[in-house]
CSV table of C-alpha atoms in Angstrom, one decimal:
chain,number,residue,atom,x,y,z
A,8,MET,CA,-25.6,44.7,-41.4
A,9,SER,CA,-24.6,42.9,-38.2
A,10,PRO,CA,-20.9,43.3,-37.4
A,11,TRP,CA,-20.8,39.4,-37.1
A,12,THR,CA,-22.2,38.9,-40.6
A,13,ASP,CA,-19.8,38.1,-43.5
A,14,THR,CA,-20.4,37.7,-47.2
A,15,ASP,CA,-19.6,35.0,-49.6
A,16,ALA,CA,-18.0,35.4,-53.1
A,17,THR,CA,-21.3,36.7,-54.5
A,18,GLY,CA,-21.8,39.3,-51.8
A,19,THR,CA,-24.6,37.3,-50.1
A,20,PRO,CA,-24.5,37.5,-46.3
A,21,ASP,CA,-23.0,34.3,-44.9
A,22,ARG,CA,-24.6,33.6,-41.5
A,23,GLN,CA,-22.1,30.8,-40.8
A,24,ALA,CA,-19.2,33.1,-40.5
A,25,PRO,CA,-19.3,33.4,-36.7
A,26,ARG,CA,-19.1,29.6,-36.4
A,27,LEU,CA,-16.1,29.5,-38.8
A,28,ARG,CA,-14.4,32.3,-37.0
A,29,ASN,CA,-14.9,30.5,-33.7
A,30,THR,CA,-13.4,27.3,-35.1
A,31,ARG,CA,-10.4,29.2,-36.3
A,32,GLY,CA,-10.0,30.6,-32.8
A,33,ALA,CA,-10.1,27.2,-31.3
A,34,SER,CA,-7.4,26.0,-33.7
A,35,MET,CA,-5.2,29.0,-32.8
A,36,LEU,CA,-5.7,28.2,-29.1
A,37,VAL,CA,-4.5,24.6,-29.7
A,38,MET,CA,-1.5,25.9,-31.6
A,39,LEU,CA,-0.6,28.4,-28.9
A,40,SER,CA,-0.9,25.7,-26.3
A,41,VAL,CA,1.5,23.4,-28.2
A,42,LEU,CA,4.0,26.3,-28.7
A,43,LEU,CA,3.9,27.4,-25.1
A,44,GLY,CA,3.9,23.9,-23.7
A,45,ILE,CA,0.6,24.4,-21.9
A,46,SER,CA,-1.3,21.2,-21.0
A,47,THR,CA,-4.7,21.0,-22.5
A,48,LEU,CA,-6.2,17.8,-20.9
A,49,GLY,CA,-9.3,16.8,-22.8
A,50,LEU,CA,-9.3,20.1,-24.8
A,51,ALA,CA,-12.3,20.3,-27.1
A,52,VAL,CA,-13.6,23.8,-27.8
A,53,PRO,CA,-17.2,23.7,-28.8
A,54,PRO,CA,-19.0,26.3,-30.9
A,55,ALA,CA,-19.7,29.4,-28.9
A,56,GLN,CA,-23.5,28.8,-28.9
A,57,ALA,CA,-23.3,25.1,-28.0
A,58,LYS,CA,-24.1,23.9,-24.5
A,59,PRO,CA,-21.2,22.0,-22.9
A,60,THR,CA,-21.9,18.2,-22.6
A,61,LEU,CA,-21.5,16.3,-19.3
A,62,VAL,CA,-18.2,14.8,-20.6
A,63,GLN,CA,-16.9,18.3,-21.6
A,64,LYS,CA,-17.8,19.6,-18.1
A,65,CYS,CA,-15.9,16.8,-16.6
A,66,ALA,CA,-12.8,17.6,-18.7
A,67,VAL,CA,-13.1,21.3,-17.7
A,68,ALA,CA,-13.2,20.3,-14.0
A,69,LYS,CA,-10.2,18.0,-14.4
A,70,ASN,CA,-8.2,20.6,-16.3
A,71,LYS,CA,-8.8,23.1,-13.5
A,72,ALA,CA,-7.8,20.4,-10.9
A,73,ALA,CA,-4.6,19.6,-12.8
A,74,GLY,CA,-3.8,23.3,-13.1
A,75,LYS,CA,-4.2,23.9,-9.3
A,76,TYR,CA,-2.2,20.8,-8.6
A,77,ALA,CA,0.7,22.0,-10.8
A,78,ALA,CA,0.6,25.5,-9.2
A,79,CYS,CA,0.5,24.0,-5.7
A,80,LEU,CA,3.6,21.8,-6.5
A,81,GLN,CA,5.5,24.7,-7.9
A,82,THR,CA,4.8,26.7,-4.8
A,83,ALA,CA,6.1,23.9,-2.6
A,84,THR,CA,9.2,23.7,-4.7
A,85,ALA,CA,9.7,27.5,-4.5
A,86,ASN,CA,9.4,27.4,-0.7
A,87,PHE,CA,11.9,24.5,-0.6
A,88,ILE,CA,14.5,26.5,-2.5
A,89,THR,CA,14.6,29.1,0.3
A,90,SER,CA,13.8,26.9,3.3
A,91,ALA,CA,15.8,23.8,2.4
A,92,ASP,CA,13.5,21.9,4.8
A,93,PRO,CA,12.7,18.5,3.2
A,94,GLY,CA,10.1,17.7,5.9
A,95,LYS,CA,8.0,20.7,5.1
A,96,TYR,CA,8.5,20.1,1.4
A,97,THR,CA,7.2,16.6,1.6
A,98,THR,CA,4.2,17.7,3.8
A,99,ALA,CA,3.3,20.5,1.4
A,100,ARG,CA,3.5,18.2,-1.6
A,101,GLY,CA,1.3,15.6,0.2
A,102,LYS,CA,-1.4,18.3,0.8
A,103,CYS,CA,-1.2,19.3,-2.9
A,104,ARG,CA,-1.8,15.7,-4.0
A,105,THR,CA,-4.6,15.1,-1.5
A,106,SER,CA,-6.5,18.2,-2.9
A,107,PHE,CA,-5.9,17.0,-6.4
A,108,LEU,CA,-7.2,13.5,-5.8
A,109,LYS,CA,-10.3,14.9,-4.1
A,110,ALA,CA,-11.1,17.2,-6.9
A,111,TRP,CA,-10.5,14.5,-9.5
A,112,ALA,CA,-12.7,12.1,-7.7
A,113,ALA,CA,-15.4,14.7,-7.4
A,114,ALA,CA,-15.4,15.3,-11.1
A,115,ASP,CA,-15.8,11.6,-11.8
A,116,ALA,CA,-18.5,11.3,-9.3
A,117,LYS,CA,-20.5,14.2,-10.6
A,118,ALA,CA,-20.3,12.8,-14.2
A,119,ALA,CA,-21.3,9.3,-13.0
A,120,LYS,CA,-24.3,10.7,-11.1
A,121,ALA,CA,-25.5,12.2,-14.3
A,122,GLY,CA,-25.0,9.0,-16.2
A,123,ALA,CA,-21.8,10.0,-18.0
A,124,ILE,CA,-18.2,8.7,-18.1
A,125,CYS,CA,-15.3,11.1,-18.5
A,126,ASP,CA,-13.2,10.6,-21.7
A,127,ASP,CA,-9.9,10.1,-19.8
A,128,ALA,CA,-10.8,6.4,-19.0
A,129,PRO,CA,-9.1,3.9,-19.0
A,130,LEU,CA,-6.3,6.2,-17.7
A,131,THR,CA,-6.4,6.5,-13.9
A,132,VAL,CA,-5.9,9.5,-11.6
A,133,ASP,CA,-2.5,8.2,-10.8
A,134,ASP,CA,-1.5,8.4,-14.5
A,135,PHE,CA,-2.3,12.1,-14.5
A,136,ASP,CA,-0.8,12.6,-11.1
A,137,ASN,CA,2.5,11.3,-12.4
A,138,ALA,CA,2.3,13.4,-15.5
A,139,VAL,CA,1.7,16.6,-13.6
A,140,ASP,CA,4.2,15.8,-10.8
A,141,THR,CA,7.0,14.9,-13.3
A,142,GLN,CA,6.4,18.1,-15.3
A,143,SER,CA,6.5,20.2,-12.1
A,144,ALA,CA,9.8,18.5,-11.0
A,145,VAL,CA,11.3,19.3,-14.4
A,146,LEU,CA,10.4,23.0,-14.0
A,147,GLY,CA,11.6,23.0,-10.5
A,148,LEU,CA,15.0,21.7,-11.6
A,149,GLY,CA,15.3,24.2,-14.4
A,150,LEU,CA,14.4,27.2,-12.1
A,151,ASP,CA,16.9,26.3,-9.4
A,152,GLY,CA,19.7,26.1,-12.0
A,153,SER,CA,20.0,22.3,-12.5
A,154,GLY,CA,18.8,22.4,-16.1
A,155,LEU,CA,15.7,20.8,-17.6
A,156,ARG,CA,16.5,17.2,-16.6
A,157,ARG,CA,13.8,14.8,-15.7
A,158,CYS,CA,13.1,12.9,-12.5
A,159,GLY,CA,13.8,9.3,-13.2
A,160,ASP,CA,17.4,9.4,-14.5
A,161,ASN,CA,18.7,7.8,-11.3
A,162,THR,CA,20.7,10.9,-10.4
A,163,ARG,CA,19.5,13.1,-7.5
A,164,GLN,CA,19.9,16.7,-8.3
A,165,GLY,CA,18.5,20.2,-7.5
A,166,SER,CA,15.3,20.0,-5.4
A,167,GLU,CA,15.0,16.2,-5.9
A,168,ALA,CA,15.0,14.4,-2.5
A,169,CYS,CA,15.7,11.1,-4.3
A,170,ASP,CA,15.9,9.6,-7.8
A,171,GLY,CA,15.7,5.9,-8.5
A,172,ASP,CA,18.0,4.2,-6.0
A,173,ASP,CA,19.7,7.4,-5.0
A,174,PHE,CA,18.1,8.5,-1.6
A,175,GLY,CA,21.0,10.7,-0.5
A,176,GLY,CA,21.4,8.6,2.7
A,177,GLN,CA,17.7,9.0,3.7
A,178,THR,CA,16.1,6.0,5.4
A,179,CYS,CA,13.0,5.4,7.4
A,180,ALA,CA,15.0,6.1,10.5
A,181,THR,CA,16.2,9.5,9.3
A,182,GLN,CA,12.6,10.3,8.5
A,183,GLY,CA,11.6,9.7,12.1
A,184,PHE,CA,10.3,6.1,11.9
A,185,ALA,CA,11.4,2.9,13.6
A,186,LEU,CA,11.8,0.6,10.6
A,187,GLY,CA,10.6,0.0,7.1
A,188,THR,CA,11.8,0.9,3.6
A,189,VAL,CA,11.6,4.4,1.9
A,190,ARG,CA,10.6,4.6,-1.7
A,191,CYS,CA,11.3,7.3,-4.3
A,192,GLY,CA,7.9,8.7,-5.2
A,193,SER,CA,6.7,10.3,-8.4
A,194,GLY,CA,8.4,13.7,-8.7
A,195,CYS,CA,11.5,12.4,-6.9
A,196,PHE,CA,10.4,13.0,-3.3
A,197,ILE,CA,10.8,10.6,-0.4
A,198,ASP,CA,7.8,8.3,0.0
A,199,THR,CA,7.5,7.1,3.6
A,200,SER,CA,4.4,5.0,3.1
A,201,GLY,CA,6.5,1.9,3.6
A,202,CYS,CA,7.9,3.1,7.0
A,203,PHE,CA,6.5,2.1,10.4
A,204,ALA,CA,6.6,3.7,13.8
A,205,THR,CA,6.7,0.3,15.6
A,206,ARG,CA,7.6,-3.2,14.5
A,207,TYR,CA,4.5,-5.0,15.9
A,208,VAL,CA,1.0,-3.7,15.4
A,209,ASP,CA,-2.1,-5.1,17.2
A,210,ASN,CA,-4.7,-5.3,14.4
A,211,GLY,CA,-7.6,-5.4,16.9
A,212,ASP,CA,-8.9,-8.7,15.4
A,213,GLY,CA,-7.0,-11.2,17.4
A,214,THR,CA,-3.9,-10.9,15.2
A,215,VAL,CA,-0.5,-9.1,15.2
A,216,THR,CA,1.4,-7.9,12.2
A,217,ASP,CA,5.2,-7.9,12.2
A,218,HIS,CA,6.2,-5.1,9.8
A,219,GLN,CA,9.8,-6.3,9.8
A,220,THR,CA,8.9,-9.7,8.3
A,221,GLY,CA,5.5,-9.0,6.8
A,222,LEU,CA,4.0,-11.9,8.7
A,223,GLN,CA,0.6,-11.9,10.5
A,224,TRP,CA,0.4,-13.9,13.7
A,225,GLU,CA,-2.4,-15.3,15.8
A,226,GLN,CA,-2.8,-13.8,19.3
A,227,LYS,CA,-3.6,-16.2,22.1
A,228,THR,CA,-6.3,-15.8,24.7
A,229,THR,CA,-7.3,-16.8,28.3
A,230,THR,CA,-5.0,-17.1,31.3
A,231,VAL,CA,-1.9,-19.3,31.2
A,232,GLY,CA,-2.6,-22.4,33.3
A,233,SER,CA,-6.4,-22.1,33.2
A,234,GLY,CA,-6.8,-25.4,31.4
A,235,GLN,CA,-7.3,-26.6,27.8
A,236,ASN,CA,-10.4,-25.7,25.7
A,237,PHE,CA,-10.2,-27.2,22.3
A,238,ALA,CA,-13.5,-25.5,21.2
A,239,ASP,CA,-11.4,-22.3,21.3
A,240,PRO,CA,-8.3,-22.8,19.1
A,241,HIS,CA,-6.8,-19.6,20.6
A,242,ASP,CA,-6.7,-21.0,24.1
A,243,VAL,CA,-3.1,-20.5,25.2
A,244,ASP,CA,-3.0,-23.9,27.0
A,245,ASN,CA,-4.1,-26.1,24.2
A,246,LEU,CA,-1.7,-28.8,23.2
A,247,TYR,CA,-1.7,-30.5,19.8
A,248,SER,CA,0.2,-33.3,18.1
A,249,TRP,CA,2.1,-33.2,14.8
A,250,ASN,CA,1.3,-36.8,14.0
A,251,THR,CA,-1.2,-39.3,15.3
A,252,THR,CA,1.4,-41.7,16.7
A,253,LEU,CA,4.9,-41.7,18.0
A,254,GLY,CA,7.4,-42.3,15.2
A,255,GLY,CA,5.0,-41.1,12.5
A,256,THR,CA,6.2,-38.6,9.9
A,257,THR,CA,3.2,-37.1,8.1
A,258,PRO,CA,1.3,-33.9,9.3
A,259,ASN,CA,-1.9,-35.7,10.4
A,260,GLY,CA,-1.9,-34.9,14.1
A,261,THR,CA,-4.4,-32.6,15.8
A,262,ALA,CA,-2.4,-29.5,14.9
A,263,PHE,CA,-3.4,-30.2,11.3
A,264,THR,CA,-6.8,-31.9,11.7
A,265,ASP,CA,-8.3,-29.8,14.6
A,266,PHE,CA,-6.4,-26.5,15.2
A,267,LEU,CA,-5.8,-25.3,11.6
A,268,PRO,CA,-9.2,-26.3,10.2
A,269,GLN,CA,-10.9,-24.2,12.9
A,270,LEU,CA,-8.9,-21.2,11.8
A,271,ASN,CA,-9.4,-21.8,8.1
A,272,GLY,CA,-13.1,-22.3,7.9
A,273,GLY,CA,-13.6,-26.0,8.7
A,274,SER,CA,-14.9,-27.6,11.8
A,275,ASN,CA,-13.2,-30.3,13.8
A,276,ASP,CA,-14.3,-32.9,11.3
A,277,GLY,CA,-12.9,-30.8,8.4
A,278,ALA,CA,-16.2,-30.8,6.6
A,279,THR,CA,-18.5,-28.2,8.1
A,280,LEU,CA,-17.5,-24.7,6.8
A,281,THR,CA,-17.5,-21.8,9.2
A,282,GLY,CA,-16.0,-18.3,9.0
A,283,CYS,CA,-12.2,-18.0,8.6
A,284,PHE,CA,-10.2,-16.4,11.4
A,285,ALA,CA,-9.7,-12.6,11.0
A,286,GLY,CA,-11.1,-12.9,7.5
A,287,HIS,CA,-8.2,-15.1,6.2
A,288,CYS,CA,-8.3,-18.8,5.3
A,289,ASP,CA,-4.6,-19.5,4.8
A,290,TRP,CA,-3.3,-19.9,8.4
A,291,ARG,CA,-0.5,-22.5,8.9
A,292,LEU,CA,2.1,-23.5,11.3
A,293,PRO,CA,5.2,-21.3,11.1
A,294,THR,CA,8.6,-22.6,10.1
A,295,ILE,CA,11.3,-22.8,12.8
A,296,VAL,CA,13.0,-19.7,11.3
A,297,GLU,CA,9.7,-17.8,11.4
A,298,LEU,CA,9.1,-18.7,15.0
A,299,LEU,CA,12.6,-17.4,16.0
A,300,THR,CA,11.8,-14.0,14.5
A,301,ILE,CA,9.3,-13.2,17.2
A,302,LEU,CA,11.6,-14.0,20.1
A,303,LEU,CA,12.0,-11.0,22.4
A,304,HIS,CA,15.8,-11.7,22.6
A,305,PRO,CA,18.0,-14.5,21.2
A,306,ASN,CA,18.8,-17.5,23.3
A,307,PRO,CA,19.5,-17.4,26.1
A,308,CYS,CA,16.7,-14.9,26.8
A,309,GLY,CA,16.5,-13.3,30.2
A,310,THR,CA,12.7,-12.8,30.0
A,311,SER,CA,10.2,-15.6,30.2
A,312,PRO,CA,8.1,-15.9,28.2
A,313,CYS,CA,10.6,-14.6,25.7
A,314,ILE,CA,8.0,-12.7,23.5
A,315,ASP,CA,6.5,-9.3,23.2
A,316,PRO,CA,3.2,-8.9,25.2
A,317,VAL,CA,1.4,-7.7,22.1
A,318,PHE,CA,1.1,-11.4,21.1
A,319,GLY,CA,-1.2,-12.1,24.0
A,320,PRO,CA,-0.6,-14.6,26.8
A,321,THR,CA,2.1,-17.1,26.0
A,322,THR,CA,3.0,-20.4,27.8
A,323,ALA,CA,6.8,-20.6,28.2
A,324,ASN,CA,7.1,-24.0,26.7
A,325,GLY,CA,7.8,-25.7,23.3
A,326,HIS,CA,5.9,-24.5,20.3
A,327,TRP,CA,5.6,-26.8,17.2
A,328,SER,CA,7.1,-25.5,13.9
A,329,ALA,CA,6.2,-26.9,10.5
A,330,THR,CA,9.9,-27.8,9.9
A,331,THR,CA,10.8,-31.5,9.9
A,332,VAL,CA,14.3,-32.4,11.3
A,333,ALA,CA,16.2,-33.4,8.2
A,334,SER,CA,18.1,-36.2,9.9
A,335,SER,CA,15.1,-37.6,11.7
A,336,PRO,CA,11.8,-37.4,9.7
A,337,SER,CA,9.7,-38.5,12.7
A,338,ASP,CA,10.9,-35.3,14.6
A,339,ALA,CA,10.0,-31.7,14.1
A,340,TRP,CA,11.7,-28.6,15.4
A,341,LEU,CA,10.2,-26.7,18.4
A,342,ASP,CA,11.0,-23.2,19.8
A,343,TYR,CA,10.9,-22.8,23.6
A,344,PHE,CA,9.7,-19.4,24.7
A,345,SER,CA,11.0,-20.0,28.2
A,346,ASP,CA,14.5,-19.0,27.0
A,347,GLY,CA,14.4,-18.8,23.2
A,348,GLY,CA,16.1,-22.2,22.8
A,349,VAL,CA,15.4,-24.6,19.9
A,350,GLY,CA,14.9,-28.4,20.3
A,351,ASN,CA,13.4,-31.3,18.4
A,352,GLY,CA,10.6,-33.6,19.5
A,353,ASP,CA,8.8,-36.7,18.2
A,354,LYS,CA,5.9,-35.7,16.1
A,355,GLY,CA,3.6,-37.9,18.2
A,356,PHE,CA,4.2,-35.7,21.2
A,357,PHE,CA,1.8,-32.9,22.2
A,358,ALA,CA,3.0,-29.3,22.2
A,359,LEU,CA,1.8,-25.7,21.9
A,360,VAL,CA,1.0,-24.0,18.6
A,361,ARG,CA,0.7,-20.5,17.2
A,362,ALA,CA,-0.6,-19.9,13.7
A,363,VAL,CA,0.9,-17.5,11.1
A,364,ARG,CA,0.2,-16.3,7.5
A,365,VAL,CA,1.9,-14.0,5.1
A,366,GLY,CA,0.3,-10.6,5.7
A,367,SER,CA,-1.5,-8.6,3.1
């Protein structure tokens, strides 16, 4: 008789015994996993003789990826305990996460190529990232003597670089950046993705992003004093009106009927649609407060034009804002880039313009 053959109550060989024993083994594995606190993402042990399905293969690959990720995070924490170098710790954790995301994406792609969808949907890779990261942080705290306390209780402790609003005095500046806002990432480490090396960034598409305000500005072109060219709304010398007549109050001047429509996908007549400037169709005139934020220095400014060169050529004269003077509805505020001063002018006058939008 085969050593894998069992008998039933009548003594008749039972050829299903190997399957039953395998099932009992699977149940024991699940029980041990629960008792030992071992993660079993997508655990489903098939009969020994069954061929794994595409979905099961995906779960196997993702379990392995999660295991390697957890081990990598624990190694980073272990090294931090002895080195106390937060920079190296953050870098090491970042490499762990990059490898994890790559492996997870590869498992999804392989399943999709074969026409299958992994069972973890609709959960995302970030959900599993947070789960593994949080568990690793808990273990790290326990092992360095801080107890099994979880990241997210708003109290920085042990190897935690931050927790909630507690950053331990760390800012973008202390992390080696010029400005921005640090965040507390999953696992209670400093997330510097909101930090920036410089305030103004040339986007390479005719626009500049101001990371301090979050605004995206139009760059101007051509040489100052070369003459107006209204076919090109970015010509630095172009002058536009706020209203069609002196004493008028409504925004119906060429700044609104010619300049902005050209940027936002309309022709001079406002009817023929073209492409929007830099891929965005929500350009507008800035408020006077917004205009003042891009001055190189407050009034009186010793540099003329009083603006960073990254914005392109700038005529040192008055620029229209979208802000009406409260005490005189026929006037709007202007900012003078010759010295940074502010003044008001009749909306029927012609002045320079520079478009802006909220960055995204």
